[in-house]
């Protein structure tokens, strides 16, 4: 199983009383990606947000900077908000990243959990799904063909138009990032795309029926089981002990989810709700290395087998130094424990 990190470049940027300036925050962020590479992690993903407190509005640029400082780790978006982007530019950006990184680029595309990009780029939120479907279709055609003839509703038509540059990889990996919509799981299966499931709360095993829909749709579309990969994106943090991990993770986690909850109508994050997510079937991967490794294997079994797990550790309550240590523990202890069999 591949083990990695996803980040929104949110560390200490924005309103936190402990905030540092964005230049230093970006510098620290690149240090963490470089450290993840040195510690043997397989993948590092960067999200896309267009709001205060996040530095990831142009993830391919950050990934390109990271590519020049790393050697082995694969570099991906997590996710590219494809509904609000031009698929031609998305492909060009990641093809360029693939050349810079010598074949280590990937992308996870999705519709995004925030809607800030829609008004920013003059898009109608009512076209949420139609935009994504059309743009995904174009992106996949560009990946397959150097010359494109295509027409749609939301973008000018292309007539035998070449798209450059081409990536080093013959088929740059494109994962489909999904939340809890059955149609999204089925679409990924029908297209034979690897699936990245974002589980940020609740019990991970409850996603099994949706993952089964994905695999069944892929089977009916003629794809082999080994082509239908499933990845899991989970909130998590690893320290030397479970007690230490909880003490360092909970305050910032509670602050962040309470703030987001005000926008989405969720109740404030309490210690009791947090602890419910810490149970054997809860979504949070917070604890010591042995406990977290065991939980990852339980999650994999519950979902019928996963090939990739990424930790989302952005949390304003955790210092850069502690995040560096956590990355080291994940690379040197958690990953070997997960993959020892």
C-alpha positions as MATLAB code, in Angstrom:
seq = 'XXXXXXXXXXXXXXXXXXXXXXXXXXXXXXXXXXXXXXXXXXXXXXXXXXXXXXXXXXXXXXXXXXXXXXXXXXXXXXXXXXXXXXXXXXXXXXXXXXXXXXXXXXXXXXXXXXXXXXXXXXXXXXXXXXXXXXXXXXXXXXXXXXXXXXXXXXXXXXXXXXXXXXXXXXXXXXXXXXXXXXXXXXXXXXXXXXXXXXXXXXXXXXXXXXXXXXXXXXXXXXXXXXXXXXXXXXXXXXXXXXXXXXXXXXXXXXXXXXXXXXXXXXXXXXXXXXXXXXXXXXXXXXXXXXXXXXXXXXXXXXXXXXXXXXXXXXXXXXXXXXXXXXXXXXXXXXXXXXXXX';
ca = [
       0.000    0.000    0.000;
       1.268    3.466   -0.894;
       1.353    5.855    2.068;
       1.493    9.622    1.712;
       0.406   13.087    2.779;
      -2.244   15.471    1.443;
      -2.078   19.146    2.363;
      -3.986   22.367    1.737;
      -0.942   24.541    2.502;
      -2.942   25.953    5.398;
      -0.221   25.964    8.026;
      -0.229   29.132   10.132;
      -1.704   31.289    7.370;
      -4.724   33.519    7.950;
      -6.300   34.497   11.236;
      -4.419   32.345   13.745;
      -2.759   34.245   16.592;
       0.311   32.124   15.917;
       0.363   33.033   12.226;
       3.610   33.548   10.401;
       3.812   35.398    7.112;
       2.929   33.584    3.918;
       6.502   33.586    2.584;
       7.747   31.687    5.642;
       4.677   29.413    5.612;
       5.358   28.466    1.997;
       9.013   27.846    2.772;
       8.104   25.531    5.629;
       5.572   23.750    3.425;
       8.208   22.968    0.802;
      10.492   21.706    3.571;
       7.778   19.250    4.623;
       7.383   17.916    1.082;
      11.149   17.483    0.789;
      11.197   15.763    4.191;
       8.412   13.390    3.121;
      10.582   12.363    0.172;
      13.608   11.765    2.409;
      11.476    9.721    4.816;
      10.384    7.330    2.089;
       6.756    8.339    1.656;
       5.206    7.424   -1.687;
       2.967   10.382   -2.501;
       2.398   14.040   -1.628;
      -0.801   15.778   -2.683;
      -1.790   19.446   -2.619;
      -5.398   20.620   -2.611;
      -6.932   23.675   -4.254;
      -8.719   26.430   -2.353;
      -9.518   30.048   -3.099;
     -10.010   31.517    0.363;
      -8.163   33.195    3.200;
      -5.941   30.906    5.207;
      -4.931   28.615    2.348;
      -1.911   28.974    0.072;
      -2.888   26.321   -2.483;
      -4.814   28.256   -5.152;
      -2.102   27.290   -7.700;
      -1.090   23.767   -6.621;
       0.783   22.834   -9.795;
       3.237   25.691   -9.158;
       3.946   24.465   -5.624;
       4.324   20.911   -6.900;
       6.768   22.101   -9.551;
       8.848   23.822   -6.878;
       8.739   20.618   -4.831;
       9.755   18.550   -7.864;
      13.094   20.359   -8.025;
      13.759   19.486   -4.365;
      12.676   15.816   -4.378;
      13.770   12.629   -6.122;
      11.338    9.750   -5.667;
       8.033   10.878   -4.156;
       5.090   11.139   -6.545;
       3.457   14.562   -6.706;
      -0.271   15.062   -7.185;
      -3.168   17.446   -6.790;
      -5.673   16.638   -4.037;
      -7.954   17.703   -5.647;
      -7.894   19.818   -8.801;
     -11.279   21.570   -8.921;
     -11.863   20.576  -12.524;
     -15.367   22.074  -12.695;
     -13.835   25.552  -12.395;
     -10.778   24.969  -14.594;
      -9.922   24.725  -18.280;
      -8.987   21.074  -18.957;
      -6.461   22.177  -21.562;
      -4.561   24.259  -19.006;
      -4.899   21.557  -16.359;
      -3.324   19.031  -18.693;
      -0.576   21.437  -19.766;
       0.278   22.282  -16.155;
       0.553   18.652  -15.074;
       2.313   17.551  -18.254;
       4.889   20.258  -17.499;
       5.108   19.042  -13.896;
       5.667   15.528  -15.219;
       8.604   16.714  -17.295;
      10.116   18.673  -14.398;
       9.706   15.735  -11.995;
      10.874   13.166  -14.573;
       7.642   11.203  -14.579;
       6.346   11.625  -11.017;
       3.216   13.711  -11.668;
      -0.367   12.642  -11.043;
      -3.648   14.433  -10.517;
      -6.779   13.823   -8.495;
      -9.694   15.661  -10.061;
     -13.002   16.450   -8.407;
     -15.667   19.047   -7.843;
     -14.237   20.357   -4.563;
     -15.834   20.558   -1.128;
     -15.891   24.381   -1.149;
     -17.684   26.425   -3.814;
     -15.508   29.573   -3.780;
     -14.113   28.876   -7.256;
     -17.517   29.155   -8.939;
     -18.196   32.885   -8.396;
     -14.473   33.631   -8.686;
     -14.359   32.300  -12.241;
     -17.862   33.388  -13.238;
     -19.498   29.952  -13.148;
     -23.041   29.026  -12.189;
     -23.259   26.695   -9.205;
     -26.393   25.168  -10.742;
     -24.109   23.690  -13.421;
     -22.032   21.949  -10.715;
     -22.271   18.408  -12.101;
     -22.637   19.230  -15.803;
     -19.454   21.294  -15.710;
     -17.496   18.478  -14.153;
     -18.793   15.786  -16.504;
     -17.999   17.788  -19.619;
     -14.557   18.890  -18.473;
     -13.585   15.411  -17.316;
     -14.531   14.097  -20.755;
     -12.254   16.652  -22.423;
      -9.365   16.050  -20.000;
      -9.416   12.300  -20.665;
      -9.499   12.865  -24.420;
      -6.487   15.193  -24.183;
      -4.590   12.589  -22.169;
      -5.250   10.015  -24.876;
      -4.784   12.135  -27.994;
      -2.223   14.710  -29.087;
      -4.686   16.261  -31.574;
      -8.174   17.048  -30.285;
     -11.489   17.577  -32.034;
     -14.132   18.249  -29.406;
     -17.170   20.402  -28.665;
     -19.224   21.063  -25.550;
     -21.457   23.579  -23.815;
     -19.091   25.293  -21.398;
     -15.934   25.746  -23.464;
     -15.152   26.779  -27.070;
     -14.844   23.843  -29.457;
     -11.486   22.429  -30.556;
     -10.912   21.413  -34.178;
      -7.920   19.120  -34.753;
      -6.021   21.186  -32.177;
      -2.707   19.857  -30.831;
      -2.132   20.079  -27.065;
       1.427   20.509  -25.783;
       3.559   19.649  -23.963;
       3.016   15.906  -23.710;
       4.030   14.322  -20.389;
       6.929   11.933  -19.925;
       4.535    9.235  -18.722;
       2.597    7.651  -21.555;
      -0.598    7.876  -19.502;
      -0.345   10.382  -16.671;
      -2.440    9.003  -13.749;
      -5.789   10.726  -13.229;
      -7.680    9.725  -10.073;
     -11.276   10.697   -9.425;
     -11.750   12.312   -6.008;
     -15.148   11.567   -4.468;
     -17.110   12.239   -1.289;
     -20.366   10.393   -0.713;
     -22.337   10.665   -3.953;
     -23.156    7.243   -5.482;
     -23.151    8.709   -9.002;
     -19.519    9.774   -8.570;
     -18.437    6.258   -7.587;
     -20.297    4.745  -10.530;
     -18.815    7.288  -12.950;
     -15.274    6.446  -11.811;
     -15.948    2.743  -12.333;
     -17.474    3.206  -15.783;
     -14.406    5.212  -16.832;
     -11.950    2.811  -15.216;
     -10.347    5.629  -13.218;
      -8.648    5.008   -9.866;
     -10.806    6.238   -7.006;
      -9.711    8.511   -4.141;
     -12.312    8.471   -1.364;
     -12.269   11.400    1.066;
     -13.524   10.236    4.470;
     -13.273   13.085    6.976;
     -15.833   11.870    9.498;
     -18.144    9.060   10.517;
     -17.158    5.414   10.176;
     -15.033    4.392    7.216;
     -16.721    1.014    6.708;
     -19.963    2.789    5.788;
     -18.369    3.664    2.439;
     -18.109   -0.028    1.468;
     -21.433   -0.102   -0.455;
     -20.261    2.890   -2.514;
     -16.885    1.286   -3.203;
     -18.735   -1.871   -4.260;
     -20.775    0.241   -6.697;
     -17.495    1.509   -8.154;
     -16.055   -1.969   -8.588;
     -19.256   -3.367  -10.067;
     -19.547   -0.475  -12.535;
     -15.922   -0.981  -13.549;
     -16.422   -4.709  -14.013;
     -19.475   -4.136  -16.208;
     -17.480   -1.626  -18.265;
     -14.861   -4.293  -18.946;
     -12.075   -3.202  -16.617;
      -9.951   -5.730  -14.730;
     -10.011   -5.726  -10.886;
      -6.379   -4.596  -10.739;
      -7.262   -1.538  -12.830;
      -9.872   -0.411  -10.286;
      -7.661    1.026   -7.555;
      -9.116    2.556   -4.393;
      -7.343    5.174   -2.301;
      -8.392    6.648    1.040;
      -7.856   10.281    2.096;
      -8.218   10.568    5.886;
      -7.664   13.178    8.547;
      -4.794   12.004   10.695;
      -1.707   12.712   12.754;
       0.886   10.385   14.264;
       3.104   11.021   17.261;
       5.190    8.843   19.596;
       2.111    7.860   21.599;
      -1.647    8.077   21.252;
      -1.921   10.403   24.232;
       0.643   12.793   22.766;
      -1.014   12.708   19.343;
      -4.439   13.559   20.791;
      -3.029   16.382   22.921;
      -1.326   17.959   19.897;
      -4.064   17.342   17.327;
      -7.388   17.975   19.079;
      -7.259   21.741   19.821;
      -6.616   22.782   16.220;
      -8.960   20.105   14.868;
     -11.759   21.369   17.087;
     -11.108   24.980   16.102;
     -11.037   24.208   12.376;
     -14.172   22.068   12.300;
     -16.110   24.447   14.492;
     -15.235   27.264   12.077;
     -16.213   25.243    8.997;
     -19.318   24.080   10.802;
     -20.586   27.646   11.088;
     -20.613   27.822    7.270;
     -22.240   24.423    6.772;
     -24.643   24.207    9.675;
     -22.694   21.627   11.688;
     -22.691   21.666   15.514;
     -19.485   22.770   17.284;
     -16.777   20.117   17.538;
     -16.707   18.696   21.065;
     -14.267   16.353   22.757;
     -16.980   13.671   22.854;
     -17.541   13.894   19.071;
     -13.797   13.796   18.521;
     -13.395   10.680   20.673;
     -16.187    8.949   18.751;
     -14.023    9.327   15.644;
     -11.074    7.820   17.514;
     -12.788    4.446   17.958;
     -11.791    1.298   16.026;
     -14.145    2.123   13.130;
     -13.941    5.926   13.314;
     -12.452    7.850   10.409;
      -9.657    9.671   12.276;
      -6.136    8.232   12.002;
      -4.715    9.870   15.124;
      -2.427    8.028   17.503;
       0.879    6.237   17.920;
       2.434    4.389   14.965;
       1.296    0.879   15.921;
      -2.293    1.913   16.602;
      -2.558    3.956   13.396;
      -1.021    1.182   11.276;
      -3.528   -1.321   12.661;
      -6.385    1.072   11.936;
      -5.230    1.602    8.348;
      -5.290   -2.166    7.800;
      -8.792   -2.368    9.322;
      -9.989    0.405    7.009;
      -8.470   -1.384    4.025;
     -10.196   -4.636    4.917;
     -13.497   -2.845    5.517;
     -13.363   -1.314    2.018;
     -12.338   -4.515    0.278;
      -8.714   -3.501   -0.121;
      -7.102   -0.119   -0.775;
      -3.887    0.633   -2.645;
      -3.201    4.125   -1.286;
      -3.694    5.986    2.007;
      -3.021    9.696    2.457;
      -2.971   11.597    5.739;
      -4.473   15.090    5.764;
      -2.647   16.782    8.643;
      -3.283   20.505    8.141;
      -4.024   21.848   11.569;
      -3.158   25.323   12.876;
      -2.481   23.909   16.336;
       0.472   21.804   15.188;
       3.847   23.433   14.678;
       6.046   22.914   11.642;
       8.532   21.000   13.786;
       5.855   18.592   15.037;
       4.528   18.055   11.527;
       8.066   17.250   10.366;
       8.356   14.691   13.166;
       4.975   13.181   12.318;
       5.957   12.826    8.656;
       9.112   11.034    9.784;
       7.150    8.629   11.998;
       4.693    7.877    9.196;
       7.489    7.185    6.723;
       9.797    5.226    8.997;
       7.335    3.396   11.268;
       3.731    3.445   10.025;
       4.419    2.580    6.380;
       6.709   -0.384    7.210;
       4.124   -1.717    9.687;
       1.327   -1.463    7.116;
       3.406   -3.142    4.401;
       5.226   -5.800    6.445;
       3.045   -8.651    5.163;
];
